[in-house]
PDB file of C-alpha atoms and ligand atoms in Angstrom:
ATOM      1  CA  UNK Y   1     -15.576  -7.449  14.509  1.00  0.00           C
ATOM      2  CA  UNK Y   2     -14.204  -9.024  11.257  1.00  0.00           C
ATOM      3  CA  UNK Y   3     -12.173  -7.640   8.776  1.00  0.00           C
ATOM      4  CA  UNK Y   4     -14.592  -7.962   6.090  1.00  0.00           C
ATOM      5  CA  UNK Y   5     -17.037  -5.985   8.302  1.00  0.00           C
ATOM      6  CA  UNK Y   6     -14.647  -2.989   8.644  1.00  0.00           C
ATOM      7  CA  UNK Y   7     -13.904  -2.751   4.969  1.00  0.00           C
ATOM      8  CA  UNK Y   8     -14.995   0.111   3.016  1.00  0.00           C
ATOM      9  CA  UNK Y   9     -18.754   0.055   1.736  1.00  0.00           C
ATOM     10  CA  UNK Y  10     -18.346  -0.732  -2.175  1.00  0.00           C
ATOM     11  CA  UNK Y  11     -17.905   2.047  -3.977  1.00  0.00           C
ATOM     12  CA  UNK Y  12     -19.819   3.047  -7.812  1.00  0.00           C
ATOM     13  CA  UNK Y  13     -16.766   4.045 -10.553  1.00  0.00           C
ATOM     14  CA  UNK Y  14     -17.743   4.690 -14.231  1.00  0.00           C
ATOM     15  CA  UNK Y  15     -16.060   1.145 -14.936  1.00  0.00           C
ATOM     16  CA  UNK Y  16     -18.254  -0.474 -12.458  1.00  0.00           C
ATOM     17  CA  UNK Y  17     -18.699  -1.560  -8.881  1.00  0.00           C
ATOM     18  CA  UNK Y  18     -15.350  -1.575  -6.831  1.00  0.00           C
ATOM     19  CA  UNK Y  19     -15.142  -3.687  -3.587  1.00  0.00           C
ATOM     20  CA  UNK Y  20     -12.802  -3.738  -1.138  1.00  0.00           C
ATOM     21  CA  UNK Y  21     -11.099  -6.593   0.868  1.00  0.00           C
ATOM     22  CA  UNK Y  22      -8.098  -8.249   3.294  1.00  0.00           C
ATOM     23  CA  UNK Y  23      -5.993 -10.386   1.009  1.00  0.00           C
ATOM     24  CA  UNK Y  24      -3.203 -11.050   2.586  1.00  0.00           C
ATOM     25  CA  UNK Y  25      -3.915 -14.483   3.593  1.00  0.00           C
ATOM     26  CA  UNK Y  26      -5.292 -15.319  -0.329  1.00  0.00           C
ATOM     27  CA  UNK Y  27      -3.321 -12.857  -2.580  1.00  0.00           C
ATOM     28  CA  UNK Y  28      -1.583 -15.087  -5.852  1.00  0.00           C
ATOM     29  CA  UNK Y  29       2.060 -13.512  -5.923  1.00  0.00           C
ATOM     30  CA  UNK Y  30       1.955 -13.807  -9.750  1.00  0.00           C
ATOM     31  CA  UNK Y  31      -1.420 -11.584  -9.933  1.00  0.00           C
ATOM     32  CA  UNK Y  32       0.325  -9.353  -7.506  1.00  0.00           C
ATOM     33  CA  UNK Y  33       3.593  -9.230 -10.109  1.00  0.00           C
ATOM     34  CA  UNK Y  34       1.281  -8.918 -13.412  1.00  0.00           C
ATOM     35  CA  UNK Y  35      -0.723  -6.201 -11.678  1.00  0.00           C
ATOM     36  CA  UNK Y  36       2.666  -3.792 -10.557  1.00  0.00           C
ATOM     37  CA  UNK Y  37       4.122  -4.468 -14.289  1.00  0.00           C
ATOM     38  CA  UNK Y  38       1.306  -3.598 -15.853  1.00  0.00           C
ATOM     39  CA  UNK Y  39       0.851  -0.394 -14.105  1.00  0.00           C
ATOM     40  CA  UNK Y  40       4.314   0.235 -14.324  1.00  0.00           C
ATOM     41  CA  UNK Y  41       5.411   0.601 -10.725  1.00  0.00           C
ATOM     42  CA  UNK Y  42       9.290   1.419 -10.721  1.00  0.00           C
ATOM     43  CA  UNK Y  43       9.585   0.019  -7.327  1.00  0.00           C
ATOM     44  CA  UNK Y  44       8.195  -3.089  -7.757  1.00  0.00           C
ATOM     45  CA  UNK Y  45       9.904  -3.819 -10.967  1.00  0.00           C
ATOM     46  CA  UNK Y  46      12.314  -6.068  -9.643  1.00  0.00           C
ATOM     47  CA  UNK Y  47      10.419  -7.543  -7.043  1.00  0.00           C
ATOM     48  CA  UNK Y  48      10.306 -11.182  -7.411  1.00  0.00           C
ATOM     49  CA  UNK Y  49       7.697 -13.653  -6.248  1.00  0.00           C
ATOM     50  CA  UNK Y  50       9.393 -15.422  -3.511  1.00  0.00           C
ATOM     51  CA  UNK Y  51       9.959 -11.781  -2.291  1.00  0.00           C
ATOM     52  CA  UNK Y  52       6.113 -10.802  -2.573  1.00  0.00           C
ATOM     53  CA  UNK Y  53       5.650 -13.762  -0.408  1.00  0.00           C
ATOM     54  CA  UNK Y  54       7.663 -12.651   2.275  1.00  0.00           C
ATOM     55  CA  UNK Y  55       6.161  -9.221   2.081  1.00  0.00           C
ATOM     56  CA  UNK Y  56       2.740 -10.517   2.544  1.00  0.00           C
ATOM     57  CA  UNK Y  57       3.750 -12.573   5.633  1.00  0.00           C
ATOM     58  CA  UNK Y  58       4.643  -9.379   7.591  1.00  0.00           C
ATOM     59  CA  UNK Y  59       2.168  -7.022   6.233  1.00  0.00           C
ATOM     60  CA  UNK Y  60      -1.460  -6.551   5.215  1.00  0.00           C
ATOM     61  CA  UNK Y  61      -2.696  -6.119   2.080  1.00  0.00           C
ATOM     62  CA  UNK Y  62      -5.676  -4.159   1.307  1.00  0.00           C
ATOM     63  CA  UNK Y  63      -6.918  -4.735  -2.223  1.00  0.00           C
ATOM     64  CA  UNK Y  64      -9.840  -3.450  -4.347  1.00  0.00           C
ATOM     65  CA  UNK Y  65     -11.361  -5.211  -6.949  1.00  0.00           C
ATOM     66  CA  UNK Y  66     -14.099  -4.601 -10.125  1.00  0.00           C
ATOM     67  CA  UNK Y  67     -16.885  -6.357  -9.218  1.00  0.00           C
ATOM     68  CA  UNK Y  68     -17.970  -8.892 -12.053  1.00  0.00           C
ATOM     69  CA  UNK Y  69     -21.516  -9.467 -12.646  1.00  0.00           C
ATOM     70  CA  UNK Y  70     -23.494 -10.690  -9.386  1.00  0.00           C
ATOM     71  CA  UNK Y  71     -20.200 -12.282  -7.918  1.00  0.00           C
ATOM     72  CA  UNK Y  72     -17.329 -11.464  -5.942  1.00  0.00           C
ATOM     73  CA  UNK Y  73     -13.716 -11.456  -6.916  1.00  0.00           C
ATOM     74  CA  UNK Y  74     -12.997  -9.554 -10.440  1.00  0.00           C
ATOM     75  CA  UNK Y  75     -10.215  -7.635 -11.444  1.00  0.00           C
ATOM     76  CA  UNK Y  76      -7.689  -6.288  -9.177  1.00  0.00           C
ATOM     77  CA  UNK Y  77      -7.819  -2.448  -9.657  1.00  0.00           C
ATOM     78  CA  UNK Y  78      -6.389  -1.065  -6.202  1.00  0.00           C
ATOM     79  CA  UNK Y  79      -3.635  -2.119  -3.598  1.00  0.00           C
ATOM     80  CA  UNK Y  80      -2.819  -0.482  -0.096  1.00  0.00           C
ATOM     81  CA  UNK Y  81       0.163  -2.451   1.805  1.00  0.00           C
ATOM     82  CA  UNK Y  82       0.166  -1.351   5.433  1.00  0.00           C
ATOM     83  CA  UNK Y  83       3.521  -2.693   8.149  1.00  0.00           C
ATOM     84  CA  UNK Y  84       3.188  -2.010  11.899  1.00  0.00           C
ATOM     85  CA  UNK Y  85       5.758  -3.021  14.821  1.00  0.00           C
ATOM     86  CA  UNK Y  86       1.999  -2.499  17.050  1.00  0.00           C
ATOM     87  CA  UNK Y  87       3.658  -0.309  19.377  1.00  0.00           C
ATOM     88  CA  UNK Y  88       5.358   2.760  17.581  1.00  0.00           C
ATOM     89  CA  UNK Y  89       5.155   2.993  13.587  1.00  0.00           C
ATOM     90  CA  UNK Y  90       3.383   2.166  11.178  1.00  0.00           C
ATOM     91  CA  UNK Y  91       4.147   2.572   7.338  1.00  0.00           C
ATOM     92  CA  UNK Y  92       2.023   2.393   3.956  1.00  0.00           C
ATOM     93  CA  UNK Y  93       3.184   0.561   1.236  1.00  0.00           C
ATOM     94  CA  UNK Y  94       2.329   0.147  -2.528  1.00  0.00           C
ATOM     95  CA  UNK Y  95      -0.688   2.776  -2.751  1.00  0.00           C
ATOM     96  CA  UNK Y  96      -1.294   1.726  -6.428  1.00  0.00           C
ATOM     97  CA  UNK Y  97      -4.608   2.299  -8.241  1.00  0.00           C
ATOM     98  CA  UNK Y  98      -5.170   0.942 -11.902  1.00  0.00           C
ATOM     99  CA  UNK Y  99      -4.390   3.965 -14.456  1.00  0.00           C
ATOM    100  CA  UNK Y 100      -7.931   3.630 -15.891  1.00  0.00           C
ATOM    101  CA  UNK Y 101      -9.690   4.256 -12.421  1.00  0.00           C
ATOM    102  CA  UNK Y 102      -7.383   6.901 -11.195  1.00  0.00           C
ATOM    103  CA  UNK Y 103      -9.165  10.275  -9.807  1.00  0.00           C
ATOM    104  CA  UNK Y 104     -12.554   7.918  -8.071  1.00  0.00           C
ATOM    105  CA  UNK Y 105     -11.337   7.699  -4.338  1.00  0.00           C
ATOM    106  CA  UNK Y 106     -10.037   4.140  -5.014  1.00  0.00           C
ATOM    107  CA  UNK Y 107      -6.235   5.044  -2.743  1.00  0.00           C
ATOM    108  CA  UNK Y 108      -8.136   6.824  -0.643  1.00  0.00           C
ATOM    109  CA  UNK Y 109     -10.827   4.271   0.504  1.00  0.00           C
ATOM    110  CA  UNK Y 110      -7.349   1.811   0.644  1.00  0.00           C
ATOM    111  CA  UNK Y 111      -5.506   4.299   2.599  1.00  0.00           C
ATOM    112  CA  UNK Y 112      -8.540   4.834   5.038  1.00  0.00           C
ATOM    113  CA  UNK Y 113      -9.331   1.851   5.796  1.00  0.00           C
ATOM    114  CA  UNK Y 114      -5.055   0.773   5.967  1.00  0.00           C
ATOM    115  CA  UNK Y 115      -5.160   3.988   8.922  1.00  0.00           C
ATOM    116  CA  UNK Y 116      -7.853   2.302  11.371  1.00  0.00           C
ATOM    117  CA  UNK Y 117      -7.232  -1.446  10.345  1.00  0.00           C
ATOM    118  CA  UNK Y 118      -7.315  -3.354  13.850  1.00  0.00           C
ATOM    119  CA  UNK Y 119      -3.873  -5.450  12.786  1.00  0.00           C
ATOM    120  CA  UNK Y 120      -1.761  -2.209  12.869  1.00  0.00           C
ATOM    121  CA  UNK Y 121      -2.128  -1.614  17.103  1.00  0.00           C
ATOM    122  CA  UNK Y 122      -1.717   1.038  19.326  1.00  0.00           C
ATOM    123  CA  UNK Y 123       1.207   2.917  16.871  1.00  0.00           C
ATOM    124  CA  UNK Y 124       2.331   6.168  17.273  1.00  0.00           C
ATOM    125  CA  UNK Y 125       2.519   7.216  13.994  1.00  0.00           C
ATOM    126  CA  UNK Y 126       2.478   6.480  10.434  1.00  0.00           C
ATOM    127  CA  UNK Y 127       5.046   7.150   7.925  1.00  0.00           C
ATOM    128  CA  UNK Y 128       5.509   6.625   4.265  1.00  0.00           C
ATOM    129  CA  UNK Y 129       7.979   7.528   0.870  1.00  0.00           C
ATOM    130  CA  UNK Y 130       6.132   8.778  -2.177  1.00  0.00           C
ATOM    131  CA  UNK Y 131       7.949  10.244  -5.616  1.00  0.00           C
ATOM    132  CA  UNK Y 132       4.762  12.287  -6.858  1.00  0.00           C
ATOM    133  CA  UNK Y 133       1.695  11.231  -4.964  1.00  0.00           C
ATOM    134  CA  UNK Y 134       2.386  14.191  -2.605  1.00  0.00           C
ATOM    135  CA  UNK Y 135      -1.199  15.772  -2.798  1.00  0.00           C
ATOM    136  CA  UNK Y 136      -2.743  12.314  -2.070  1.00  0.00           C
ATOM    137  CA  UNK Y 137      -1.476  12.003   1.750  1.00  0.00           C
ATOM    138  CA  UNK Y 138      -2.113  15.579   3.075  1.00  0.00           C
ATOM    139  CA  UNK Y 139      -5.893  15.480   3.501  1.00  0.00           C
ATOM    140  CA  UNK Y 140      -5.180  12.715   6.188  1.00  0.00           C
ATOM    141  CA  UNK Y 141      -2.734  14.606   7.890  1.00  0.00           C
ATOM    142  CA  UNK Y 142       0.623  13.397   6.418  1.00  0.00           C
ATOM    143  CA  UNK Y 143       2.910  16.118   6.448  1.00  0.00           C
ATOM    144  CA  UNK Y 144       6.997  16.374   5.142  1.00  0.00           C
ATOM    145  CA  UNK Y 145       9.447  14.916   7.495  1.00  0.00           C
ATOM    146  CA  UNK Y 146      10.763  18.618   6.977  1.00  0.00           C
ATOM    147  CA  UNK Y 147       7.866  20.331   8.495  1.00  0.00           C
ATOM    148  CA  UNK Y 148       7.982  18.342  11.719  1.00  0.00           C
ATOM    149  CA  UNK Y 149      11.612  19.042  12.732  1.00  0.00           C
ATOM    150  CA  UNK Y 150      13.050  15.588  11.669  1.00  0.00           C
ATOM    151  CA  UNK Y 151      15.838  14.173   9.892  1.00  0.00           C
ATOM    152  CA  UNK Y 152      14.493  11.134   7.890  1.00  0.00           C
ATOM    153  CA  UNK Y 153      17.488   9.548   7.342  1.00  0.00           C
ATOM    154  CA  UNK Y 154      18.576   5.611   4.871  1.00  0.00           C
ATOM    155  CA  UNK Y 155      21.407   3.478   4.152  1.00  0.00           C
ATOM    156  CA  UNK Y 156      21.084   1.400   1.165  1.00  0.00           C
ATOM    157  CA  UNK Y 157      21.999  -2.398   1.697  1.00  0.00           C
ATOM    158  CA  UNK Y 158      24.392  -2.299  -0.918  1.00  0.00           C
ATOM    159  CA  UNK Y 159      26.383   1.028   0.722  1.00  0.00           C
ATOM    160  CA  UNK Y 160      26.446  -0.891   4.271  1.00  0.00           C
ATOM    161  CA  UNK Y 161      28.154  -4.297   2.278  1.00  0.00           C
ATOM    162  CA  UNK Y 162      30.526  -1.473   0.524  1.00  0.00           C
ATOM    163  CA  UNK Y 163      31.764  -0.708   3.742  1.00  0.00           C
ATOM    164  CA  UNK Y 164      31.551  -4.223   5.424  1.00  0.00           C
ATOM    165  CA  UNK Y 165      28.825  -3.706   7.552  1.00  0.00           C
ATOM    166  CA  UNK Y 166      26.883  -6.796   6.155  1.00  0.00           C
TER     167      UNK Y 166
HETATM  168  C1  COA W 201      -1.279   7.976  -6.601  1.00  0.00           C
HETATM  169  C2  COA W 201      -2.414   7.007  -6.913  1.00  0.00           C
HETATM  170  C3  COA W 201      -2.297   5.785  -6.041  1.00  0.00           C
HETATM  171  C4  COA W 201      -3.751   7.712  -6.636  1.00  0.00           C
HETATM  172  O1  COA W 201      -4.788   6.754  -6.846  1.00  0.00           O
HETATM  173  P1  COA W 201      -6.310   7.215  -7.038  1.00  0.00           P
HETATM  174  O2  COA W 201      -7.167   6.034  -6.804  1.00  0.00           O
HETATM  175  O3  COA W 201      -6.436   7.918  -8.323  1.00  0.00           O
HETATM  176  O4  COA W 201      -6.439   8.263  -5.837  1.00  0.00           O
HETATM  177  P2  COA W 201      -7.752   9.017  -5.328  1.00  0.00           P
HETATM  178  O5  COA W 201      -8.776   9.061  -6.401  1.00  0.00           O
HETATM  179  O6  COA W 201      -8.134   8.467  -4.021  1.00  0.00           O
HETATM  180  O7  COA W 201      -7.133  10.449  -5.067  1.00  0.00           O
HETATM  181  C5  COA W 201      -6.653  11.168  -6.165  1.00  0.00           C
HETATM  182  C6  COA W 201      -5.820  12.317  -5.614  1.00  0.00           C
HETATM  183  O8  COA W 201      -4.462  11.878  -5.365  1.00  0.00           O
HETATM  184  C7  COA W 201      -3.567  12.948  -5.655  1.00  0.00           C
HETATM  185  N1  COA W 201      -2.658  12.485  -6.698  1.00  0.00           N
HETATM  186  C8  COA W 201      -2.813  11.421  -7.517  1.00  0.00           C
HETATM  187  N2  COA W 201      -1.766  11.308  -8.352  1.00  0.00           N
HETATM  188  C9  COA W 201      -0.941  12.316  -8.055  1.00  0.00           C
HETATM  189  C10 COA W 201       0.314  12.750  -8.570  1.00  0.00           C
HETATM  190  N3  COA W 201       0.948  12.099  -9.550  1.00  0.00           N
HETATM  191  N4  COA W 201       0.898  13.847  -8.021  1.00  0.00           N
HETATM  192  C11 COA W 201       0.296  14.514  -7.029  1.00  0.00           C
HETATM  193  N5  COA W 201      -0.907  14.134  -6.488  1.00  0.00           N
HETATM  194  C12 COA W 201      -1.509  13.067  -6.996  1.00  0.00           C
HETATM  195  C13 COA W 201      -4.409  14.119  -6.124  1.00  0.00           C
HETATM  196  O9  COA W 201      -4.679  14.934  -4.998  1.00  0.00           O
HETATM  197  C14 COA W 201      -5.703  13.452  -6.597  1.00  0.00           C
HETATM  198  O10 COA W 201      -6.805  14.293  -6.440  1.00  0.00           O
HETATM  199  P3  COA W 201      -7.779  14.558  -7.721  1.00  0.00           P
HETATM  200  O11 COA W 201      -8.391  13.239  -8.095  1.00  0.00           O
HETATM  201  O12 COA W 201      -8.757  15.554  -7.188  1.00  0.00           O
HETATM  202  O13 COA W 201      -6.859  15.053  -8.804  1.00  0.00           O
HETATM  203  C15 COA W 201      -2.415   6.605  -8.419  1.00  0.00           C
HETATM  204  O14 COA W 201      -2.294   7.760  -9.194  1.00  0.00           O
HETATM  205  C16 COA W 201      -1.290   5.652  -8.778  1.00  0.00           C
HETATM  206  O15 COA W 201      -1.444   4.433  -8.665  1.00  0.00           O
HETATM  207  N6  COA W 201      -0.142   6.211  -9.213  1.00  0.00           N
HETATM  208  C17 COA W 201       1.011   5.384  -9.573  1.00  0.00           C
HETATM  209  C18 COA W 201       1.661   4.780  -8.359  1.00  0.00           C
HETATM  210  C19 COA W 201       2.028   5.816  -7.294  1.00  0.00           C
HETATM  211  O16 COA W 201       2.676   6.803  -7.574  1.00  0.00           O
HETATM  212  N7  COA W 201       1.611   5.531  -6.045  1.00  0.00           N
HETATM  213  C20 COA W 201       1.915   6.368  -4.895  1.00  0.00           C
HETATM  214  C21 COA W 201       3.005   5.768  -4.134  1.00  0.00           C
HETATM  215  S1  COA W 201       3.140   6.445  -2.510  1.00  0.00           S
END
């Protein structure tokens, strides 16, 4: 079965027709970076293009996309990045939905479809780090670190070269 078959069925939004597809292999860095600085993503803010690259050759990138009149491609109004090892975790990444089609499903369809996509594997589990989303991930199950008994516990790269461990 193909990606493109697996994909969420387009979805109707007041601003149009929204469709869904794989981009990793044909995402433009630079429409990546104009997209995350225009919706004013503090994560991504200094995220560079050679570094979107190198994201996209480890990870998949889900994308949705206004449909323009009777063709495909159109603005980019939705991104879901999903990493896997394929044996134990999985994680979501840059769940971002353009501010004037928030509240229509968009994440979700992403975040669906970024749960049962065939590249992830046989994983155990899938994690992710939100600021304020936190009523988006619990109706697919996502629950606090907290509530589960675990410690998630980081080191920031530039702590570890404090202390001369890189
Ligand atoms: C969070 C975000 C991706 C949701 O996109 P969306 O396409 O509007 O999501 P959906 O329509 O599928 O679901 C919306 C639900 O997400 C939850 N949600 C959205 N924003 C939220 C916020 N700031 N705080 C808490 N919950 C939020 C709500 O439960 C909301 O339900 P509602 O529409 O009934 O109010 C979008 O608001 C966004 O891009 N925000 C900025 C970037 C961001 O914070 N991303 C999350 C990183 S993990």
């Amino acid at each position: 079965m193909t990606d493109a078959l697996l994909a969420p069925a387009p979805m109707e939004t007041p601003s149009g027709l929204v469709a869904f597809a794989d981009e990793t292999w044909t995402a433009d860095p630079k429409e990546l970076q104009t997209y995350f600085q225009a919706e004013a993503v503090p994560w991504t803010a200094d995220r560079t293009l050679e570094q979107w690259r190198r994201l996209l050759a480890c990870s998949r990138l889900l994308t949705a996309r206004l449909v323009p009149e009777g063709g495909r491609g159109g603005r980019l109004v939705g991104t879901t990045r999903v990493w896997s090892d394929h044996a134990y975790e999985a994680k979501l990444y840059d769940v971002v939905t353009a501010s004037d089609l928030h509240h229509h499903g968009v994440a979700s369809a992403l975040v669906r479809w970024a749960l049962r996509h065939p590249w992830v594997g046989e994983v155990q589990r899938f994690v992710l780090e939100t600021r304020d989303a936190v009523d988006l991930y619990p109706r697919f199950g996502f629950q606090r670190a907290e509530a589960m008994d675990t410690i998630h516990m980081r080191v920031l790269v530039k702590d570890l070269k404090q202390k001369g461990l890189r």
